[in-house]
């Protein structure tokens, strides 16, 4: 009878022993104490081998030591700026235990760092190409950057700078052409060239000044050509005076 009583007392104590063991296992698991967690959940699953939650916790305890090693290796790689290696280690850790928060948070952090690094690399490549007037290459780099971090305004600014550079190159080429016409005395062509520049940007001072100067010279040339084409006009005193006035100008 005493044996039966003892057995009954033992059976009655099972739920409390199980609860205490699980509590200690949960504590050890959260604290990263692999051996203590493994011991607790080995006992718990021995008491209740049918509970799938306990089986899952035992599996986590069994992999905890490896998970801790992987996370430690990842943190070291991260400190050494080897983000690819850190990513690999953390992905392996999360695969073993998706509930281990240092692994999941670390994975998120490293992915963000890689994304930011790739964005910075793309932006640097874009501005480098822009400085060398390699506009297609620069545009591709800025578009790549915008795909990495779509919400960033930096890549949009880069693309706008390409358009501005193209516009300035166009204006500079047109200015060079207009100045060449002025040097050669091709005043009609110079007037047309400056007008085209002002169609691109009507606020350009050099183009307005150039247009005024070229227009004035064109008017003078036209007036002189009138007398060259019809010299008899110079026989009239009034026309001769006008011709002299043109030459004075």
mmCIF file of C-alpha atoms in Angstrom:
data_model
loop_
_atom_site.group_PDB
_atom_site.id
_atom_site.type_symbol
_atom_site.label_atom_id
_atom_site.label_comp_id
_atom_site.label_asym_id
_atom_site.label_seq_id
_atom_site.Cartn_x
_atom_site.Cartn_y
_atom_site.Cartn_z
ATOM 1 C CA UNK A 1 0.000 0.000 0.000
ATOM 2 C CA UNK A 2 2.874 2.312 0.799
ATOM 3 C CA UNK A 3 4.273 1.685 -2.677
ATOM 4 C CA UNK A 4 0.950 2.511 -4.252
ATOM 5 C CA UNK A 5 0.733 5.702 -2.222
ATOM 6 C CA UNK A 6 4.222 6.694 -3.292
ATOM 7 C CA UNK A 7 3.379 6.022 -6.889
ATOM 8 C CA UNK A 8 0.272 8.135 -6.647
ATOM 9 C CA UNK A 9 2.261 10.978 -5.087
ATOM 10 C CA UNK A 10 4.819 10.696 -7.855
ATOM 11 C CA UNK A 11 2.095 10.818 -10.511
ATOM 12 C CA UNK A 12 0.544 13.822 -8.822
ATOM 13 C CA UNK A 13 3.838 15.668 -8.859
ATOM 14 C CA UNK A 14 4.426 15.130 -12.591
ATOM 15 C CA UNK A 15 2.552 18.244 -13.809
ATOM 16 C CA UNK A 16 4.423 20.563 -11.421
ATOM 17 C CA UNK A 17 7.778 18.963 -12.217
ATOM 18 C CA UNK A 18 7.046 19.298 -15.914
ATOM 19 C CA UNK A 19 6.024 22.937 -15.534
ATOM 20 C CA UNK A 20 9.156 23.775 -13.534
ATOM 21 C CA UNK A 21 11.349 21.965 -16.046
ATOM 22 C CA UNK A 22 9.778 23.787 -18.996
ATOM 23 C CA UNK A 23 10.114 27.120 -17.209
ATOM 24 C CA UNK A 24 13.808 26.501 -16.602
ATOM 25 C CA UNK A 25 14.233 25.330 -20.188
ATOM 26 C CA UNK A 26 12.559 28.453 -21.550
ATOM 27 C CA UNK A 27 14.802 30.619 -19.359
ATOM 28 C CA UNK A 28 17.946 28.808 -20.486
ATOM 29 C CA UNK A 29 16.862 28.925 -24.128
ATOM 30 C CA UNK A 30 16.243 32.675 -23.980
ATOM 31 C CA UNK A 31 19.575 33.233 -22.215
ATOM 32 C CA UNK A 32 21.488 31.211 -24.784
ATOM 33 C CA UNK A 33 22.487 28.529 -22.275
ATOM 34 C CA UNK A 34 22.571 25.600 -24.648
ATOM 35 C CA UNK A 35 23.443 22.804 -22.221
ATOM 36 C CA UNK A 36 20.914 23.861 -19.595
ATOM 37 C CA UNK A 37 18.175 24.235 -22.210
ATOM 38 C CA UNK A 38 18.999 20.865 -23.726
ATOM 39 C CA UNK A 39 18.915 19.165 -20.322
ATOM 40 C CA UNK A 40 15.587 20.716 -19.365
ATOM 41 C CA UNK A 41 13.779 19.905 -22.584
ATOM 42 C CA UNK A 42 15.229 16.397 -22.712
ATOM 43 C CA UNK A 43 13.597 15.804 -19.332
ATOM 44 C CA UNK A 44 10.384 17.544 -20.386
ATOM 45 C CA UNK A 45 10.000 15.474 -23.545
ATOM 46 C CA UNK A 46 10.760 12.330 -21.581
ATOM 47 C CA UNK A 47 7.837 13.213 -19.299
ATOM 48 C CA UNK A 48 5.536 14.171 -22.171
ATOM 49 C CA UNK A 49 6.720 12.772 -25.469
ATOM 50 C CA UNK A 50 3.475 13.609 -27.244
ATOM 51 C CA UNK A 51 3.622 17.412 -26.896
ATOM 52 C CA UNK A 52 4.730 18.946 -30.248
ATOM 53 C CA UNK A 53 5.628 22.260 -28.568
ATOM 54 C CA UNK A 54 8.081 20.524 -26.253
ATOM 55 C CA UNK A 55 9.523 18.617 -29.214
ATOM 56 C CA UNK A 56 10.071 21.920 -31.025
ATOM 57 C CA UNK A 57 11.768 23.455 -28.009
ATOM 58 C CA UNK A 58 14.020 20.424 -27.691
ATOM 59 C CA UNK A 59 14.990 20.825 -31.353
ATOM 60 C CA UNK A 60 15.820 24.489 -30.722
ATOM 61 C CA UNK A 61 17.904 23.531 -27.691
ATOM 62 C CA UNK A 62 19.760 20.899 -29.724
ATOM 63 C CA UNK A 63 20.714 23.481 -32.387
ATOM 64 C CA UNK A 64 21.347 26.391 -30.011
ATOM 65 C CA UNK A 65 25.090 25.838 -29.642
ATOM 66 C CA UNK A 66 25.546 25.875 -33.423
ATOM 67 C CA UNK A 67 23.252 28.880 -33.778
ATOM 68 C CA UNK A 68 25.302 30.795 -31.192
ATOM 69 C CA UNK A 69 28.508 29.968 -33.036
ATOM 70 C CA UNK A 70 27.060 31.113 -36.361
ATOM 71 C CA UNK A 71 25.795 34.381 -34.895
ATOM 72 C CA UNK A 72 29.159 34.999 -33.236
ATOM 73 C CA UNK A 73 30.965 34.374 -36.505
ATOM 74 C CA UNK A 74 28.535 36.708 -38.275
ATOM 75 C CA UNK A 75 29.137 39.495 -35.774
ATOM 76 C CA UNK A 76 32.874 39.134 -36.215
ATOM 77 C CA UNK A 77 32.516 39.238 -39.995
ATOM 78 C CA UNK A 78 30.309 42.292 -39.685
ATOM 79 C CA UNK A 79 32.933 44.082 -37.576
ATOM 80 C CA UNK A 80 35.464 43.290 -40.295
ATOM 81 C CA UNK A 81 33.074 44.683 -42.937
ATOM 82 C CA UNK A 82 32.718 41.263 -44.569
ATOM 83 C CA UNK A 83 28.988 41.636 -45.034
ATOM 84 C CA UNK A 84 28.639 38.764 -47.489
ATOM 85 C CA UNK A 85 30.112 36.304 -45.007
ATOM 86 C CA UNK A 86 28.000 37.784 -42.208
ATOM 87 C CA UNK A 87 24.916 37.329 -44.352
ATOM 88 C CA UNK A 88 25.748 33.692 -45.049
ATOM 89 C CA UNK A 89 26.294 32.927 -41.349
ATOM 90 C CA UNK A 90 23.082 34.627 -40.260
ATOM 91 C CA UNK A 91 21.024 32.941 -42.960
ATOM 92 C CA UNK A 92 22.342 29.583 -41.746
ATOM 93 C CA UNK A 93 21.495 30.516 -38.144
ATOM 94 C CA UNK A 94 17.958 31.577 -39.041
ATOM 95 C CA UNK A 95 17.463 28.364 -40.998
ATOM 96 C CA UNK A 96 18.379 26.373 -37.888
ATOM 97 C CA UNK A 97 16.272 28.511 -35.538
ATOM 98 C CA UNK A 98 13.915 31.111 -37.021
ATOM 99 C CA UNK A 99 12.922 32.153 -33.481
ATOM 100 C CA UNK A 100 16.418 33.139 -32.297
ATOM 101 C CA UNK A 101 16.033 36.940 -32.328
ATOM 102 C CA UNK A 102 19.761 37.828 -32.423
ATOM 103 C CA UNK A 103 19.921 35.907 -35.692
ATOM 104 C CA UNK A 104 16.755 37.364 -37.224
ATOM 105 C CA UNK A 105 17.580 40.930 -36.155
ATOM 106 C CA UNK A 106 21.175 40.520 -37.273
ATOM 107 C CA UNK A 107 20.034 39.242 -40.645
ATOM 108 C CA UNK A 108 17.783 42.263 -41.099
ATOM 109 C CA UNK A 109 20.610 44.609 -40.068
ATOM 110 C CA UNK A 110 23.149 43.067 -42.436
ATOM 111 C CA UNK A 111 20.716 43.037 -45.337
ATOM 112 C CA UNK A 112 20.118 46.734 -44.746
ATOM 113 C CA UNK A 113 23.854 47.410 -44.579
ATOM 114 C CA UNK A 114 24.413 45.536 -47.844
ATOM 115 C CA UNK A 115 21.586 47.448 -49.490
ATOM 116 C CA UNK A 116 23.021 50.781 -48.339
ATOM 117 C CA UNK A 117 26.506 49.796 -49.469
ATOM 118 C CA UNK A 118 25.258 48.755 -52.888
ATOM 119 C CA UNK A 119 23.318 52.011 -53.143
ATOM 120 C CA UNK A 120 26.390 54.063 -52.261
ATOM 121 C CA UNK A 121 28.496 52.125 -54.774
ATOM 122 C CA UNK A 122 25.932 52.726 -57.526
ATOM 123 C CA UNK A 123 25.707 56.440 -56.700
ATOM 124 C CA UNK A 124 29.496 56.791 -56.658
ATOM 125 C CA UNK A 125 29.738 55.046 -60.018
ATOM 126 C CA UNK A 126 27.042 57.331 -61.383
ATOM 127 C CA UNK A 127 28.736 60.554 -60.309
ATOM 128 C CA UNK A 128 32.108 59.307 -61.511
ATOM 129 C CA UNK A 129 30.652 58.576 -64.947
ATOM 130 C CA UNK A 130 28.848 61.922 -64.931
ATOM 131 C CA UNK A 131 32.117 63.755 -64.262
ATOM 132 C CA UNK A 132 33.587 62.006 -67.306
ATOM 133 C CA UNK A 133 30.526 62.879 -69.413
ATOM 134 C CA UNK A 134 29.666 59.193 -69.776
ATOM 135 C CA UNK A 135 25.979 59.966 -69.544
ATOM 136 C CA UNK A 136 24.526 56.573 -70.496
ATOM 137 C CA UNK A 137 26.762 54.863 -67.958
ATOM 138 C CA UNK A 138 25.827 57.431 -65.324
ATOM 139 C CA UNK A 139 22.116 57.038 -66.050
ATOM 140 C CA UNK A 140 22.347 53.256 -65.716
ATOM 141 C CA UNK A 141 24.084 53.623 -62.351
ATOM 142 C CA UNK A 142 21.522 56.079 -60.980
ATOM 143 C CA UNK A 143 18.647 53.885 -62.185
ATOM 144 C CA UNK A 144 20.293 50.929 -60.443
ATOM 145 C CA UNK A 145 20.551 53.000 -57.262
ATOM 146 C CA UNK A 146 16.877 53.954 -57.441
ATOM 147 C CA UNK A 147 16.016 50.262 -57.716
ATOM 148 C CA UNK A 148 17.990 49.512 -54.540
ATOM 149 C CA UNK A 149 16.399 52.287 -52.453
ATOM 150 C CA UNK A 150 13.315 53.511 -54.341
ATOM 151 C CA UNK A 151 12.424 56.133 -51.729
ATOM 152 C CA UNK A 152 15.770 57.920 -52.011
ATOM 153 C CA UNK A 153 15.858 61.353 -53.635
ATOM 154 C CA UNK A 154 19.603 61.099 -54.249
ATOM 155 C CA UNK A 155 19.237 58.918 -57.325
ATOM 156 C CA UNK A 156 16.553 61.258 -58.690
ATOM 157 C CA UNK A 157 18.939 64.162 -58.160
ATOM 158 C CA UNK A 158 21.623 62.263 -60.059
ATOM 159 C CA UNK A 159 19.311 61.744 -63.017
ATOM 160 C CA UNK A 160 18.395 65.440 -62.989
ATOM 161 C CA UNK A 161 22.078 66.336 -62.993
ATOM 162 C CA UNK A 162 22.531 64.260 -66.142
ATOM 163 C CA UNK A 163 19.765 66.192 -67.881
ATOM 164 C CA UNK A 164 21.302 69.469 -66.716
ATOM 165 C CA UNK A 165 24.750 68.412 -67.947
ATOM 166 C CA UNK A 166 23.325 67.413 -71.344
ATOM 167 C CA UNK A 167 21.555 70.761 -71.574
ATOM 168 C CA UNK A 168 24.706 72.678 -70.646
ATOM 169 C CA UNK A 169 26.752 70.690 -73.170
ATOM 170 C CA UNK A 170 24.207 71.536 -75.846
ATOM 171 C CA UNK A 171 24.290 75.226 -74.960
ATOM 172 C CA UNK A 172 28.087 75.247 -74.901
ATOM 173 C CA UNK A 173 28.239 73.647 -78.357
ATOM 174 C CA UNK A 174 25.725 76.151 -79.708
ATOM 175 C CA UNK A 175 27.699 79.019 -78.129
ATOM 176 C CA UNK A 176 30.910 77.810 -79.765
ATOM 177 C CA UNK A 177 29.132 77.674 -83.128
ATOM 178 C CA UNK A 178 27.668 81.172 -82.702
ATOM 179 C CA UNK A 179 31.030 82.651 -81.742
ATOM 180 C CA UNK A 180 32.642 81.021 -84.783
ATOM 181 C CA UNK A 181 30.069 82.715 -87.023
ATOM 182 C CA UNK A 182 30.863 86.057 -85.376
ATOM 183 C CA UNK A 183 34.591 85.619 -85.889
ATOM 184 C CA UNK A 184 34.022 84.800 -89.551
ATOM 185 C CA UNK A 185 31.674 87.732 -90.019
ATOM 186 C CA UNK A 186 28.738 85.466 -90.887
ATOM 187 C CA UNK A 187 26.258 87.709 -89.135
ATOM 188 C CA UNK A 188 23.042 86.126 -90.391
ATOM 189 C CA UNK A 189 24.202 82.701 -89.246
ATOM 190 C CA UNK A 190 25.326 84.225 -85.934
ATOM 191 C CA UNK A 191 21.902 85.800 -85.396
ATOM 192 C CA UNK A 192 20.194 82.470 -86.130
ATOM 193 C CA UNK A 193 22.568 80.640 -83.771
ATOM 194 C CA UNK A 194 21.955 83.003 -80.861
ATOM 195 C CA UNK A 195 18.207 82.845 -81.409
ATOM 196 C CA UNK A 196 18.338 79.066 -81.193
ATOM 197 C CA UNK A 197 20.268 79.315 -77.921
ATOM 198 C CA UNK A 198 17.609 81.609 -76.485
ATOM 199 C CA UNK A 199 14.946 79.096 -77.484
ATOM 200 C CA UNK A 200 16.700 76.658 -75.151
ATOM 201 C CA UNK A 201 17.086 79.211 -72.346
ATOM 202 C CA UNK A 202 15.901 82.771 -72.845
ATOM 203 C CA UNK A 203 17.646 83.946 -69.664
ATOM 204 C CA UNK A 204 21.198 83.475 -70.961
ATOM 205 C CA UNK A 205 22.907 86.869 -70.881
ATOM 206 C CA UNK A 206 25.700 85.965 -73.296
ATOM 207 C CA UNK A 207 23.150 84.857 -75.891
ATOM 208 C CA UNK A 208 21.131 88.078 -75.601
ATOM 209 C CA UNK A 209 24.253 90.212 -75.842
ATOM 210 C CA UNK A 210 25.538 88.147 -78.755
ATOM 211 C CA UNK A 211 22.211 88.425 -80.546
ATOM 212 C CA UNK A 212 22.160 92.207 -80.118
ATOM 213 C CA UNK A 213 25.712 92.573 -81.421
ATOM 214 C CA UNK A 214 25.203 90.196 -84.351
ATOM 215 C CA UNK A 215 21.882 91.837 -85.273
ATOM 216 C CA UNK A 216 23.499 95.252 -85.297
ATOM 217 C CA UNK A 217 26.342 94.069 -87.512
ATOM 218 C CA UNK A 218 23.899 92.294 -89.797
ATOM 219 C CA UNK A 219 21.927 95.519 -90.189
ATOM 220 C CA UNK A 220 25.137 97.414 -91.006
ATOM 221 C CA UNK A 221 26.223 94.808 -93.542
ATOM 222 C CA UNK A 222 22.797 94.882 -95.147
ATOM 223 C CA UNK A 223 22.948 98.654 -95.425
ATOM 224 C CA UNK A 224 26.441 98.600 -96.891
ATOM 225 C CA UNK A 225 25.513 95.866 -99.318
ATOM 226 C CA UNK A 226 22.741 98.114 -100.592
ATOM 227 C CA UNK A 227 25.305 100.672 -101.716
ATOM 228 C CA UNK A 228 27.667 98.008 -103.029
ATOM 229 C CA UNK A 229 24.890 96.521 -105.120
ATOM 230 C CA UNK A 230 23.790 99.961 -106.379
ATOM 231 C CA UNK A 231 26.766 102.400 -106.428
ATOM 232 C CA UNK A 232 24.707 105.052 -108.233
ATOM 233 C CA UNK A 233 22.980 105.732 -104.930
ATOM 234 C CA UNK A 234 26.198 107.360 -103.750
ATOM 235 C CA UNK A 235 25.803 110.065 -106.394
ATOM 236 C CA UNK A 236 23.047 111.577 -104.280
ATOM 237 C CA UNK A 237 24.255 113.751 -101.413
ATOM 238 C CA UNK A 238 21.715 112.338 -98.978
ATOM 239 C CA UNK A 239 22.610 108.729 -99.818
ATOM 240 C CA UNK A 240 26.316 109.522 -99.633
ATOM 241 C CA UNK A 241 25.832 110.954 -96.158
ATOM 242 C CA UNK A 242 23.938 107.901 -95.084
ATOM 243 C CA UNK A 243 26.712 105.667 -96.429
ATOM 244 C CA UNK A 244 29.313 107.626 -94.493
ATOM 245 C CA UNK A 245 27.170 107.274 -91.391
ATOM 246 C CA UNK A 246 27.102 103.519 -91.844
ATOM 247 C CA UNK A 247 30.876 103.385 -92.166
ATOM 248 C CA UNK A 248 31.305 105.452 -89.020
ATOM 249 C CA UNK A 249 29.268 102.904 -87.132
#
